Every structure is written in structure tokens, then in C-alpha cells.
Amino acid sequence: MIPFLLIANLITFGVFGFDKFQAKRQQWRISENALLGLSLIGLIGAASGMLIFNHKVSKKSFLVKFFIVALIDVVLLYRLIRH
């Protein structure tokens, strides 16, 4: 399980970085829904990517959705650990 989560977080981090790179070049972008879906699996990678690349941190609607995804992640992790 840990190797899967490590790889998922690295991929998510990379996708956030790639999307920021594409935004700077005004090129094709990754949808917010795809970013949020990846965040569900790689929350730490997503949060790190947002902070390091300064990506989506000023967009309030995305942040609200991101925190909902983070809450879902915490609840799922809690339930997984309990069982």
C-alpha cells in the first residue's frame, strides 16, 4: 500500500507542476476535476504541488473543493486504520 501511495503522490505532484508549466505557456491545461481526482489519491503530492508551484492557491472555488477532497481523504484514512 505504501509504495502505491508514494507513486500516486509523486505523479500527482508532477501533474500539478506540469499544469502550472502549461498555464505559464498558455497551452492546453489539465481540468480541475482531474486535478481534484488525483488529489483524492495523492493528497500530499497535490498539496505540495500547490505550495511549491504556487498553483491554484489563489482560486477560492478550487481551494474549497480541495479542502472537501482533503476531508474525504482524512475520513477514508481514519476508517481504513480503524478496520
Short mmCIF file of C-alpha atoms in Angstrom, two decimals:
data_model
loop_
_atom_site.label_atom_id
_atom_site.label_comp_id
_atom_site.label_asym_id
_atom_site.label_seq_id
_atom_site.Cartn_x
_atom_site.Cartn_y
_atom_site.Cartn_z
CA MET A 1 0.00 0.00 0.00
CA ILE A 2 2.80 2.43 0.88
CA PRO A 3 4.62 2.05 -2.48
CA PHE A 4 1.32 2.73 -4.29
CA LEU A 5 0.67 5.88 -2.24
CA LEU A 6 4.24 7.09 -2.76
CA ILE A 7 3.97 6.68 -6.53
CA ALA A 8 0.49 8.25 -6.58
CA ASN A 9 1.74 11.28 -4.65
CA LEU A 10 4.76 11.70 -6.92
CA ILE A 11 2.56 11.52 -10.01
CA THR A 12 0.07 13.98 -8.53
CA PHE A 13 2.89 16.37 -7.63
CA GLY A 14 4.22 16.13 -11.18
CA VAL A 15 0.80 16.71 -12.72
CA PHE A 16 0.31 19.87 -10.65
CA GLY A 17 3.74 21.07 -11.77
CA PHE A 18 3.01 20.24 -15.40
CA ASP A 19 -0.33 22.07 -15.27
CA LYS A 20 1.39 25.16 -13.85
CA PHE A 21 4.01 24.94 -16.61
CA GLN A 22 1.24 24.73 -19.20
CA ALA A 23 -0.56 27.68 -17.60
CA LYS A 24 2.53 29.85 -17.88
CA ARG A 25 2.83 28.94 -21.57
CA GLN A 26 -0.93 29.42 -22.12
CA GLN A 27 -1.16 25.90 -23.52
CA TRP A 28 -3.59 23.00 -23.06
CA ARG A 29 -4.45 22.51 -19.39
CA ILE A 30 -5.49 19.67 -17.14
CA SER A 31 -9.08 20.01 -15.91
CA GLU A 32 -9.75 20.96 -12.31
CA ASN A 33 -11.81 17.79 -11.92
CA ALA A 34 -8.81 15.69 -12.97
CA LEU A 35 -6.59 17.57 -10.51
CA LEU A 36 -9.13 17.03 -7.73
CA GLY A 37 -9.47 13.35 -8.62
CA LEU A 38 -5.73 12.92 -8.40
CA SER A 39 -5.79 14.81 -5.11
CA LEU A 40 -8.10 12.18 -3.69
CA ILE A 41 -5.38 9.56 -4.20
CA GLY A 42 -2.29 11.75 -3.75
CA LEU A 43 -3.30 14.44 -1.28
CA ILE A 44 0.21 15.14 -0.01
CA GLY A 45 1.58 15.39 -3.55
CA ALA A 46 -1.25 17.73 -4.52
CA ALA A 47 -0.78 19.99 -1.50
CA SER A 48 2.98 20.05 -2.07
CA GLY A 49 2.49 20.84 -5.75
CA MET A 50 0.10 23.64 -4.95
CA LEU A 51 2.54 25.21 -2.50
CA ILE A 52 5.80 24.67 -4.35
CA PHE A 53 4.49 25.64 -7.79
CA ASN A 54 2.11 28.28 -6.35
CA HIS A 55 -0.61 26.65 -8.39
CA LYS A 56 -4.34 27.14 -7.76
CA VAL A 57 -3.65 28.71 -4.37
CA SER A 58 -5.49 31.95 -5.15
CA LYS A 59 -8.53 30.37 -6.79
CA LYS A 60 -11.09 30.21 -3.96
CA SER A 61 -13.51 27.82 -5.69
CA PHE A 62 -10.73 25.29 -6.26
CA LEU A 63 -9.49 25.61 -2.68
CA VAL A 64 -12.96 24.91 -1.30
CA LYS A 65 -13.23 21.78 -3.45
CA PHE A 66 -9.68 20.78 -2.50
CA PHE A 67 -10.45 21.03 1.22
CA ILE A 68 -13.56 18.89 0.71
CA VAL A 69 -11.39 16.29 -1.02
CA ALA A 70 -8.90 16.53 1.86
CA LEU A 71 -11.70 15.98 4.37
CA ILE A 72 -12.90 12.93 2.42
CA ASP A 73 -9.33 11.63 2.40
CA VAL A 74 -8.98 12.02 6.16
CA VAL A 75 -12.29 10.25 6.81
CA LEU A 76 -11.35 7.38 4.48
CA LEU A 77 -7.92 7.06 6.09
CA TYR A 78 -9.48 7.01 9.55
CA ARG A 79 -11.93 4.29 8.53
CA LEU A 80 -9.14 2.28 6.92
CA ILE A 81 -6.98 2.46 10.03
CA ARG A 82 -9.89 1.56 12.32
CA HIS A 83 -10.66 -1.63 10.44
#
